[in-house]
XYZ file of C-alpha atoms in Angstrom:
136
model
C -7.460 8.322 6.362
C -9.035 10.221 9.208
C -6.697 11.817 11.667
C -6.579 10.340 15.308
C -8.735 11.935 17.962
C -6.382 10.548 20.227
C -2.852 12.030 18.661
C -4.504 15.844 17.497
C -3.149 18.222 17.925
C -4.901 19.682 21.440
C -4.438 16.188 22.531
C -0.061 16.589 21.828
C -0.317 20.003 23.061
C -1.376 19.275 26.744
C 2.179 17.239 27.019
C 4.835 19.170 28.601
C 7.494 20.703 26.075
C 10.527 18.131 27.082
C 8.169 15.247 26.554
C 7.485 15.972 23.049
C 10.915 17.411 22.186
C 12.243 13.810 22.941
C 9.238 12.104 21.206
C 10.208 13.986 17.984
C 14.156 13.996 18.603
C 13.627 10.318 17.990
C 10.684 10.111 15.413
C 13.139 12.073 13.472
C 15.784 9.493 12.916
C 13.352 7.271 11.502
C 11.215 9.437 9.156
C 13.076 11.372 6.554
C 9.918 13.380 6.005
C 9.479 14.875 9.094
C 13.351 15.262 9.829
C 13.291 17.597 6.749
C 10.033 19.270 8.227
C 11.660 19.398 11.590
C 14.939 21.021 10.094
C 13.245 23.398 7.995
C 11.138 24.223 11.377
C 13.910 25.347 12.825
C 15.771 27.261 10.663
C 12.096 29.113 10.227
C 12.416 29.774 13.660
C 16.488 31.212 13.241
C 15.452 34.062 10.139
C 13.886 33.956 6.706
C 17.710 34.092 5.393
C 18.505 30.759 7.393
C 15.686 29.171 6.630
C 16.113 30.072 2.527
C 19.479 29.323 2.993
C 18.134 25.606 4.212
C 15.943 24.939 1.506
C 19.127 26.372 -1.100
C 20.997 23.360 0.373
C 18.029 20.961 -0.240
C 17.802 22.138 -3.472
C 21.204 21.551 -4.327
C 21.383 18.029 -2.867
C 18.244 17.561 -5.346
C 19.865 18.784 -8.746
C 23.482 18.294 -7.915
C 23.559 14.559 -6.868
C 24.991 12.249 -9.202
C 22.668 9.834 -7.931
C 20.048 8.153 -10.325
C 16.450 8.268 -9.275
C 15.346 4.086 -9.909
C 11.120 4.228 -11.436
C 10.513 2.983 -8.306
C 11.167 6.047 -5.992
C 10.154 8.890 -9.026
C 7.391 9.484 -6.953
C 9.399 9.503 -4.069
C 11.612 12.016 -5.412
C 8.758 14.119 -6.650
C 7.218 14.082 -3.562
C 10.245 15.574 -1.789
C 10.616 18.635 -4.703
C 6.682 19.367 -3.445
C 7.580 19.395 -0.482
C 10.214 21.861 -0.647
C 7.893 23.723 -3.107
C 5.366 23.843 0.403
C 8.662 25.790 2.511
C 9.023 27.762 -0.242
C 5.455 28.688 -0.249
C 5.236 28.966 3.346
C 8.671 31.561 3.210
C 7.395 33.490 0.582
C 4.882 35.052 3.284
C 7.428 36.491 5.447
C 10.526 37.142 2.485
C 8.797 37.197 -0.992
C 12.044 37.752 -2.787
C 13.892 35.189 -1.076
C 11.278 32.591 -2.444
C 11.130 34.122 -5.832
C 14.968 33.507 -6.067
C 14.516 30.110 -4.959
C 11.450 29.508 -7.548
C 13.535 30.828 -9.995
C 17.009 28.806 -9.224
C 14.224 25.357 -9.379
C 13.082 26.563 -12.627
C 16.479 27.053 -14.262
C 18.286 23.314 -12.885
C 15.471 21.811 -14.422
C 17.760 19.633 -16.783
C 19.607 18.444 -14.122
C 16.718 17.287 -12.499
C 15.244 15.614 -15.226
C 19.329 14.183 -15.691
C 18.819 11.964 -12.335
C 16.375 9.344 -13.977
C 17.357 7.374 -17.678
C 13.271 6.425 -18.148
C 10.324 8.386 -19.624
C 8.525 9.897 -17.126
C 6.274 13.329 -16.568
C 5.827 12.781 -12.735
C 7.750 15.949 -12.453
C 5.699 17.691 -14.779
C 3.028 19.247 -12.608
C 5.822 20.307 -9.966
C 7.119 22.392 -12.060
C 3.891 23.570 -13.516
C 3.337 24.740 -9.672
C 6.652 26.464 -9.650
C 5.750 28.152 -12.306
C 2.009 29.013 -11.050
C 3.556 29.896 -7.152
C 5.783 32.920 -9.304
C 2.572 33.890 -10.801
């Protein structure tokens, strides 16, 4: 789907600041997707050590939740460890070895991700394949 002349981003960026602070301050507590983009946003903006230290604790709400993953939201859940392996991408620019630890930590709680879901399924097979490739 083709991206809205009308919402681009020149178009968003002629609104004052405090406008569109308040239109995402509420977008955010209906989209879980761009609350954790938001969040991770600003940590970015904090350090490289608060923003790793963001994406540990979103790593460890993925592996250590007792949770099971239903078939229906696999793809939802993959979804959310690509995601995370985009901030991780995106961190290893400014602190390589921070990201490296995190692609590493991924890597080794493998099991426990694989633990959150009782069905055959290899939807999380090519994130970890890019894991792998983003140590590379």
């Amino acid at each position: 789907m083709a991206k809205s002349k009308k919402y681009s981003v020149e178009a968003l960026s002629q609104l004052a600041p405090q406008i569109l602070a308040q239109l995402v301050s509420e977008a955010v507590d209906r989209d879980r997707p761009l609350k954790l983009a938001t969040e991770a946003a600003l940590a970015r903006a904090k350090s490289p050590d608060t923003w790793a230290g963001l994406l540990t604790k979103r790593l460890t709400s993925l592996t250590g939740s007792k949770a099971r993953v239903s078939w229906k939201r696999i793809k939802t859940f993959a979804a959310e460890i690509d995601a995370w392996l985009d901030q991780v991408a995106e961190l290893s620019a400014e602190a390589p070895a921070l990201a490296a630890d995190l692609l590493w930590t991924l890597l080794a709680q493998r099991e426990q991700l694989h633990s959150r879901y009782d069905f055959q399924s290899d939807v999380l097979d090519p994130v970890m394949e890019r894991a792998l490739g983003d140590l590379a």
